[in-house]
Amino acid sequence: MESPAAARSHPLEIIDVIEETPDAVSLVFAHPTEGRLDHTPGQFLTLRVPGTPEDGTRWAPRCYSLSSTPGIDDHLKVTVKRTAGGYASNWLCDNAKQGMILESLAPGGRFTVRDAPDRLVLAAAGSGITPVMSILRDALAASTTPVTLVYANRDRSSIIFAAALAELQESHGDRFTVTHWLESERGLPTAAGLARLMPAPTAATSAYLCGPAGFMDAATEAAALAGIDGARVHREAFASLTGDPFAVDTGAAAAPTGGASSDGAATVVVDLNGATTIVAWPREQVLLDTLLDRGLDAPYVCREGNCGGCAFTLRRGEVHMLVNDTLDDHELRNGVRLACQSLPRADELEVEFD
Ligand SMILES: Cc1cc2nc3c(=O)[nH]c(=O)nc-3n(C[C@H](O)[C@H](O)[C@H](O)COP(=O)(O)OP(=O)(O)OC[C@H]3O[C@@H](n4cnc5c(N)ncnc54)[C@H](O)[C@@H]3O)c2cc1C
Ligand code: FES
């Protein structure tokens, strides 16, 4: 019988490998034959990066943001930059080739434009350009929103998508500006320096930030210095997964669904994949495990509170989140919560998955 993990993953064939810079490649995938994997600009794939048995390396699950833009690109594309001493990024840069099949989970993540901005400020460093590129191309093609991009790199040779960005600047110069911050010329990006490159915000200006931790701190402070409403500042953090989103079984401890709660459990009405189910939710079990135990196909990736892949909207009741490394204030205020981290703090709750 096909395992639930296999049912969640999709074989993706690499149809092209593009050398973007000396230490970054783009992998272009055909959509699976069983159906397209639709995504929203800013989302990521979770790839099962093969191990190298000869040196005892086990396969590794890793997230890579899609740099392709739906509606513009026919295929899925991720862009991987080598991490010094890292396993998967170097394996992909060294070994990925046309015709290779990699297993992938469906696109996930919440680093997407959802708050109807009338001005976009994008700030990226290094490989952080990948989701930002998808958002940028979508904004230029599908809206009239003015866009400002600040992109930090070590030096000129490490700018990913340099030619494509120059072309976009040329074709959309009336409402798109890109400024390259090169450490070789200006040193490390500072909050004050980045803020000077951001435009005076309107009330509906949104900022999307993606890069290594130090850059994110500087860019977040820069957005505040520039006067951008903190609730409209969205961040994507890059980190390696430590859990195994491919191997988790579902339904193993199946308990009856529907009806009243038992043994002091809360009762939750779950709106998922177009169906409504009533589930008894044990007080000390996170919502995701409760749903998976009952054979419900709830979405997730990291199970660590940092990818947003399990997000749902709380319609009624209260939950306590153990960890939240991804949802921002705006999302929290709108009732968004993480299923992999939520414990019930009410007797009756109602939740809805996107
Ligand atoms: C939502 C999301 C989107 C992402 N998108 C992209 C993207 O578009 N492009 C991209 O390039 N990356 C992206 N990443 C990052 C990517 O998933 C990987 O984290 C990255 O490629 C590094 O993985 P790795 O296996 O090469 O490094 P790892 O092997 O995980 O190592 C990472 C670092 O830890 C160090 N390290 C490893 N093991 C140890 C140890 N035992 N003790 C001490 N130090 C250790 C390594 O030296 C290295 O510096 C994204 C991550 C997330 C969560
Ligand atoms: S699955 Fe990643 S935050 Fe819950």
Coordinates of C-alpha atoms and ligand atoms in Angstrom, one line a residue:
M1 CA 0.0 0.0 0.0
E2 CA 1.3 3.5 -0.8
S3 CA 2.5 5.2 2.4
P4 CA 0.9 8.5 3.4
A5 CA 4.3 10.1 3.1
A6 CA 4.5 8.8 -0.5
A7 CA 1.0 10.1 -1.1
R8 CA 2.1 13.6 0.1
S9 CA 5.2 13.8 -2.1
H10 CA 5.6 14.2 -5.9
P11 CA 8.4 13.0 -8.2
L12 CA 9.7 16.1 -10.0
E13 CA 12.0 15.7 -13.1
I14 CA 14.8 18.3 -13.5
I15 CA 14.5 19.5 -17.1
D16 CA 17.2 22.2 -16.8
V17 CA 20.1 23.3 -14.6
I18 CA 21.1 26.9 -14.9
E19 CA 24.4 28.2 -13.4
E20 CA 23.3 31.5 -12.0
T21 CA 26.6 32.5 -10.3
P22 CA 29.8 30.6 -9.3
D23 CA 28.0 29.3 -6.2
A24 CA 24.3 29.2 -7.1
V25 CA 22.2 27.1 -9.6
S26 CA 18.6 27.1 -10.6
L27 CA 16.9 23.8 -11.0
V28 CA 13.9 23.8 -13.4
F29 CA 11.3 21.1 -12.8
A30 CA 8.5 19.9 -15.1
H31 CA 5.2 19.7 -13.3
P32 CA 4.3 16.2 -12.2
T33 CA 2.4 14.1 -14.8
E34 CA -0.4 13.5 -12.4
G35 CA -1.2 17.3 -12.2
R36 CA 0.3 20.8 -11.9
L37 CA 1.7 21.9 -8.5
D38 CA 0.2 25.3 -8.3
H39 CA 1.9 27.9 -6.1
T40 CA 1.6 31.5 -5.0
P41 CA 4.6 33.8 -5.5
G42 CA 6.8 33.5 -2.4
Q43 CA 6.1 29.9 -1.6
F44 CA 8.7 27.1 -1.4
L45 CA 9.2 23.4 -2.3
T46 CA 10.5 20.8 0.2
L47 CA 12.9 18.6 -1.6
R48 CA 14.2 15.2 -0.6
V49 CA 17.9 15.7 -1.3
P50 CA 19.5 12.3 -1.9
G51 CA 22.2 11.0 0.5
T52 CA 25.6 9.8 -0.5
P53 CA 25.8 6.2 0.9
E54 CA 29.6 5.9 0.2
D55 CA 30.4 8.6 2.8
G56 CA 27.5 7.6 5.0
T57 CA 25.4 10.7 4.3
R58 CA 21.7 10.1 4.8
W59 CA 19.2 11.9 2.5
A60 CA 18.0 15.4 3.8
P61 CA 14.7 17.3 3.5
R62 CA 15.3 20.9 2.6
C63 CA 13.1 23.8 1.7
Y64 CA 13.9 25.9 -1.4
S65 CA 11.8 28.9 -2.4
L66 CA 10.3 28.9 -5.9
S67 CA 11.9 31.7 -8.0
S68 CA 9.5 30.9 -10.8
T69 CA 6.3 33.0 -11.1
P70 CA 2.9 31.4 -11.8
G71 CA 1.2 32.7 -14.9
I72 CA 4.6 33.7 -16.4
D73 CA 6.8 30.6 -16.2
D74 CA 5.6 27.2 -17.5
H75 CA 7.8 25.3 -15.1
L76 CA 8.7 25.2 -11.5
K77 CA 12.2 26.7 -10.6
V78 CA 14.1 26.8 -7.4
T79 CA 17.5 28.5 -6.9
V80 CA 20.0 26.9 -4.6
K81 CA 23.1 28.7 -3.2
R82 CA 26.0 26.8 -1.7
T83 CA 26.1 27.1 2.1
A84 CA 29.7 26.7 3.4
G85 CA 30.0 23.3 5.1
G86 CA 26.3 22.5 4.3
Y87 CA 25.2 19.1 2.9
A88 CA 22.2 19.5 0.7
S89 CA 23.0 22.8 -1.0
N90 CA 26.4 21.5 -2.1
W91 CA 25.0 18.2 -3.2
L92 CA 22.5 19.9 -5.4
C93 CA 25.0 22.3 -6.9
D94 CA 27.4 19.5 -7.6
N95 CA 25.1 16.7 -8.7
A96 CA 21.7 17.9 -9.9
K97 CA 21.4 17.3 -13.6
Q98 CA 18.8 17.1 -16.4
G99 CA 16.7 14.0 -16.2
M100 CA 17.2 13.5 -12.4
I101 CA 14.0 12.9 -10.4
L102 CA 13.7 14.5 -6.9
E103 CA 10.8 13.9 -4.5
S104 CA 9.1 17.1 -3.4
L105 CA 6.3 18.1 -1.1
A106 CA 3.6 20.4 -2.6
P107 CA 4.4 24.1 -2.4
G108 CA 3.9 25.7 1.0
G109 CA 4.6 28.7 3.1
R110 CA 3.0 32.1 3.9
F111 CA 5.6 34.5 2.6
T112 CA 3.1 35.7 0.0
V113 CA 1.5 39.1 -0.7
R114 CA -1.8 39.0 1.1
D115 CA -2.4 42.5 2.4
A116 CA -3.2 44.4 -0.8
P117 CA -0.3 46.9 -0.8
D118 CA -0.3 50.0 -2.8
R119 CA 3.5 50.1 -2.7
L120 CA 6.0 47.2 -2.3
V121 CA 9.4 47.4 -0.6
L122 CA 11.5 44.3 -1.1
A123 CA 14.8 43.6 0.6
A124 CA 16.9 40.5 0.0
A125 CA 20.4 39.2 0.5
G126 CA 22.1 36.4 -1.3
S127 CA 19.7 33.5 -2.0
G128 CA 17.0 35.4 -0.2
I129 CA 16.3 36.9 -3.7
T130 CA 14.5 33.6 -4.8
P131 CA 11.0 34.2 -3.3
V132 CA 11.4 37.9 -3.7
M133 CA 12.0 37.4 -7.5
S134 CA 8.8 35.5 -7.8
I135 CA 6.9 38.2 -5.9
L136 CA 8.6 41.0 -7.9
R137 CA 7.8 39.6 -11.3
D138 CA 4.2 38.9 -10.3
A139 CA 3.7 42.4 -9.0
L140 CA 5.1 43.9 -12.1
A141 CA 3.1 41.7 -14.4
A142 CA -0.2 41.6 -12.5
S143 CA -0.5 45.0 -10.8
T144 CA 0.4 48.7 -11.2
T145 CA 2.1 48.8 -7.7
P146 CA 5.4 50.7 -7.5
V147 CA 8.2 48.4 -6.3
T148 CA 11.5 49.2 -4.7
L149 CA 14.1 46.4 -4.3
V150 CA 17.2 46.5 -2.2
Y151 CA 19.4 43.5 -2.9
A152 CA 22.6 42.8 -0.9
N153 CA 25.5 40.6 -2.0
R154 CA 29.1 40.0 -1.3
D155 CA 30.3 41.4 -4.6
R156 CA 29.1 41.8 -8.2
S157 CA 29.8 38.2 -9.2
S158 CA 27.5 36.9 -6.5
I159 CA 24.3 38.7 -7.7
I160 CA 21.8 36.1 -8.6
F161 CA 19.4 37.1 -11.5
A162 CA 21.6 40.2 -12.3
A163 CA 20.6 40.2 -15.9
A164 CA 16.9 39.6 -15.3
L165 CA 16.8 42.4 -12.7
A166 CA 18.4 44.8 -15.1
E167 CA 15.9 43.9 -17.8
L168 CA 13.0 44.5 -15.4
Q169 CA 14.5 47.8 -14.4
E170 CA 14.7 48.7 -18.1
S171 CA 11.1 47.6 -18.9
H172 CA 9.4 48.9 -15.8
G173 CA 11.6 51.9 -15.0
D174 CA 8.6 54.1 -14.3
R175 CA 7.7 52.1 -11.2
F176 CA 10.5 49.7 -10.3
T177 CA 13.9 50.5 -8.9
V178 CA 16.6 48.1 -7.8
T179 CA 19.6 49.1 -5.8
H180 CA 22.4 46.6 -5.3
W181 CA 24.2 46.8 -2.0
L182 CA 27.6 45.2 -2.5
E183 CA 29.6 44.4 0.6
S184 CA 32.8 44.7 -1.4
E185 CA 32.0 48.4 -1.9
R186 CA 29.9 49.4 1.1
G187 CA 30.6 46.9 3.9
L188 CA 27.9 44.9 5.6
P189 CA 24.3 46.3 5.2
T190 CA 23.3 48.6 8.1
A191 CA 19.8 49.5 9.2
A192 CA 20.4 53.2 8.5
G193 CA 21.9 52.6 5.1
L194 CA 19.1 50.2 4.0
A195 CA 16.5 52.7 5.3
R196 CA 17.9 55.4 3.1
L197 CA 17.2 53.2 0.1
M198 CA 13.5 52.7 1.0
P199 CA 10.9 55.1 -0.2
A200 CA 8.6 57.2 2.0
P201 CA 5.8 54.8 2.8
T202 CA 2.1 55.2 2.3
A203 CA -0.3 53.7 4.8
A204 CA -0.6 50.6 2.7
T205 CA 3.1 50.0 2.0
S206 CA 4.2 46.4 2.6
A207 CA 7.7 45.1 3.0
Y208 CA 9.0 41.6 2.2
L209 CA 12.4 40.7 3.6
C210 CA 14.4 37.6 3.0
G211 CA 18.0 36.8 3.8
P212 CA 20.4 35.5 6.5
A213 CA 19.7 36.4 10.1
G214 CA 22.0 39.4 10.4
F215 CA 20.5 40.9 7.3
M216 CA 17.0 40.3 8.4
D217 CA 17.7 42.2 11.7
A218 CA 19.1 45.1 9.8
A219 CA 16.3 45.1 7.2
T220 CA 13.6 44.9 9.8
E221 CA 15.1 47.9 11.7
A222 CA 15.5 49.7 8.4
A223 CA 11.8 49.2 7.6
A224 CA 10.9 50.7 11.0
L225 CA 13.3 53.6 10.5
A226 CA 11.7 54.2 7.1
G227 CA 8.3 54.4 8.7
I228 CA 6.7 51.2 7.4
D229 CA 4.0 49.9 9.6
G230 CA 5.4 46.9 11.5
A231 CA 2.3 44.9 10.8
R232 CA 3.0 45.1 7.1
V233 CA 6.6 43.9 7.3
H234 CA 6.8 40.2 6.3
R235 CA 9.9 38.0 6.8
E236 CA 11.0 34.7 5.4
A237 CA 13.7 32.9 7.4
F238 CA 15.9 30.3 5.7
A239 CA 16.9 27.4 7.9
S240 CA 17.5 23.7 7.4
L241 CA 14.8 21.3 8.6
T242 CA 15.7 19.0 11.4
G243 CA 12.6 16.8 11.3
D244 CA 11.5 14.6 8.5
P245 CA 8.3 15.8 6.7
F246 CA 8.5 12.9 4.3
A247 CA 8.4 10.1 6.7
V248 CA 5.6 10.9 9.1
D249 CA 2.8 8.4 9.1
T250 CA -0.8 9.4 9.3
G251 CA -3.7 7.6 10.8
A252 CA -1.5 5.2 12.7
A253 CA -3.3 6.0 16.0
A254 CA -6.6 6.6 14.4
A255 CA -9.3 7.5 16.9
P256 CA -12.9 8.0 16.1
T257 CA -13.8 11.3 14.6
G258 CA -17.0 13.3 15.0
G259 CA -19.4 13.8 17.9
A260 CA -18.6 15.1 21.3
S261 CA -15.3 15.4 23.0
S262 CA -14.2 12.7 25.5
D263 CA -11.9 12.5 28.5
G264 CA -11.8 16.3 29.0
A265 CA -10.7 16.8 25.4
A266 CA -11.8 20.0 23.6
T267 CA -14.1 19.8 20.6
V268 CA -12.9 21.4 17.4
V269 CA -14.9 21.9 14.2
V270 CA -12.3 21.6 11.3
D271 CA -12.9 23.1 7.9
L272 CA -10.3 21.3 5.7
N273 CA -10.1 20.6 2.0
G274 CA -13.8 21.6 1.5
A275 CA -15.1 19.2 4.2
T276 CA -16.2 19.9 7.8
T277 CA -15.3 17.4 10.5
I278 CA -15.8 17.5 14.3
V279 CA -12.9 16.2 16.2
A280 CA -12.1 15.6 19.9
W281 CA -8.8 17.5 20.6
P282 CA -6.8 16.2 23.5
R283 CA -5.6 19.1 25.7
E284 CA -1.9 18.3 25.5
Q285 CA -1.8 17.3 21.8
V286 CA -1.0 19.8 19.1
L287 CA -3.7 20.2 16.5
L288 CA -1.7 18.8 13.6
D289 CA -1.1 15.5 15.4
T290 CA -4.7 15.3 16.4
L291 CA -5.8 15.7 12.8
L292 CA -3.2 13.4 11.3
D293 CA -4.0 10.7 14.0
R294 CA -7.5 10.8 12.8
G295 CA -6.5 10.4 9.2
L296 CA -7.2 13.9 8.1
D297 CA -4.9 15.3 5.4
A298 CA -3.8 18.4 7.2
P299 CA -0.9 20.4 5.5
Y300 CA 2.5 20.7 7.2
V301 CA 6.2 20.8 6.4
C302 CA 8.7 21.4 9.2
R303 CA 6.5 20.6 12.3
E304 CA 8.9 23.0 14.2
G305 CA 6.9 26.3 14.0
N306 CA 9.1 27.9 11.4
C307 CA 7.8 27.4 7.9
G308 CA 4.1 28.3 8.1
G309 CA 3.1 25.3 6.1
C310 CA 0.5 24.2 8.7
A311 CA -1.2 27.6 9.1
F312 CA -4.9 27.8 9.8
T313 CA -7.4 30.5 10.8
L314 CA -8.9 30.3 14.3
R315 CA -12.6 31.1 13.9
R316 CA -13.7 30.4 17.5
G317 CA -12.0 29.6 20.8
E318 CA -8.4 30.1 21.9
V319 CA -5.2 28.2 21.4
H320 CA -1.7 28.4 22.9
M321 CA 1.2 28.2 20.5
L322 CA 4.3 26.5 21.8
V323 CA 6.6 28.1 19.2
N324 CA 6.0 30.7 16.5
D325 CA 9.0 31.6 14.4
T326 CA 7.0 32.6 11.3
L327 CA 3.7 34.3 11.8
D328 CA 3.8 38.1 12.1
D329 CA 1.7 40.4 14.2
H330 CA -0.7 41.1 11.3
E331 CA -1.4 37.4 10.8
L332 CA -1.8 36.8 14.5
R333 CA -4.3 39.6 14.7
N334 CA -6.2 38.0 11.9
G335 CA -6.5 34.7 13.8
V336 CA -3.8 32.8 11.9
R337 CA -2.1 30.1 14.0
L338 CA 0.2 27.1 13.4
A339 CA -1.4 23.7 13.7
C340 CA 1.9 22.0 14.6
Q341 CA 2.3 24.2 17.6
S342 CA -1.3 24.8 18.8
L343 CA -2.8 23.4 22.0
P344 CA -6.5 24.0 22.8
R345 CA -7.3 26.6 25.4
A346 CA -11.1 26.5 25.1
D347 CA -13.7 23.8 25.2
E348 CA -15.1 24.5 21.8
L349 CA -13.1 25.7 18.8
E350 CA -13.6 26.2 15.1
V351 CA -10.7 26.3 12.7
E352 CA -10.4 26.7 8.9
F353 CA -7.4 25.7 6.7
D354 CA -6.8 27.8 3.6
Ligands
LIG1 C1 11.2 28.4 3.7 C2 12.7 28.2 3.3 C3 13.0 28.6 2.0 C4 14.4 28.5 1.6 N1 14.7 28.8 0.4 C5 16.0 28.7 -0.1 C6 16.4 29.1 -1.4 O1 15.6 29.6 -2.2 N2 17.7 29.0 -1.7 C7 18.6 28.5 -0.9 O2 19.8 28.4 -1.3 N3 18.3 28.1 0.4 C8 17.0 28.2 0.8 N4 16.7 27.8 2.1 C9 17.7 27.2 2.9 C10 17.8 25.7 2.7 O3 16.6 25.0 3.0 C11 19.0 25.0 3.4 O4 18.8 25.4 4.8 C12 20.3 25.5 2.9 O5 20.5 25.1 1.5 C13 21.5 24.9 3.7 O6 21.3 23.5 3.7 P1 22.5 22.5 3.7 O7 22.0 21.1 3.8 O8 23.5 22.8 2.5 O9 23.3 22.9 5.0 P2 23.3 22.1 6.4 O10 24.0 20.8 6.2 O11 21.9 22.1 6.9 O12 24.2 23.1 7.2 C14 23.9 24.4 7.5 C15 25.0 25.1 8.2 O13 25.1 24.4 9.5 C16 26.5 23.9 9.6 N5 26.4 22.6 10.3 C17 25.9 21.5 9.7 N6 26.0 20.5 10.6 C18 26.5 21.0 11.7 C19 26.9 20.5 13.0 N7 26.7 19.2 13.3 N8 27.5 21.3 13.9 C20 27.7 22.6 13.6 N9 27.4 23.1 12.4 C21 26.8 22.4 11.5 C22 27.0 23.9 8.2 O14 28.4 24.1 8.2 C23 26.3 25.0 7.6 O15 27.0 26.2 7.8 C24 15.3 27.9 2.5 C25 14.9 27.5 3.8 C26 13.6 27.7 4.2 C27 13.2 27.2 5.5
FES2 S1 4.6 22.7 9.7 FE1 6.1 24.3 9.6 S2 5.3 25.8 11.0 FE2 4.0 24.1 11.3

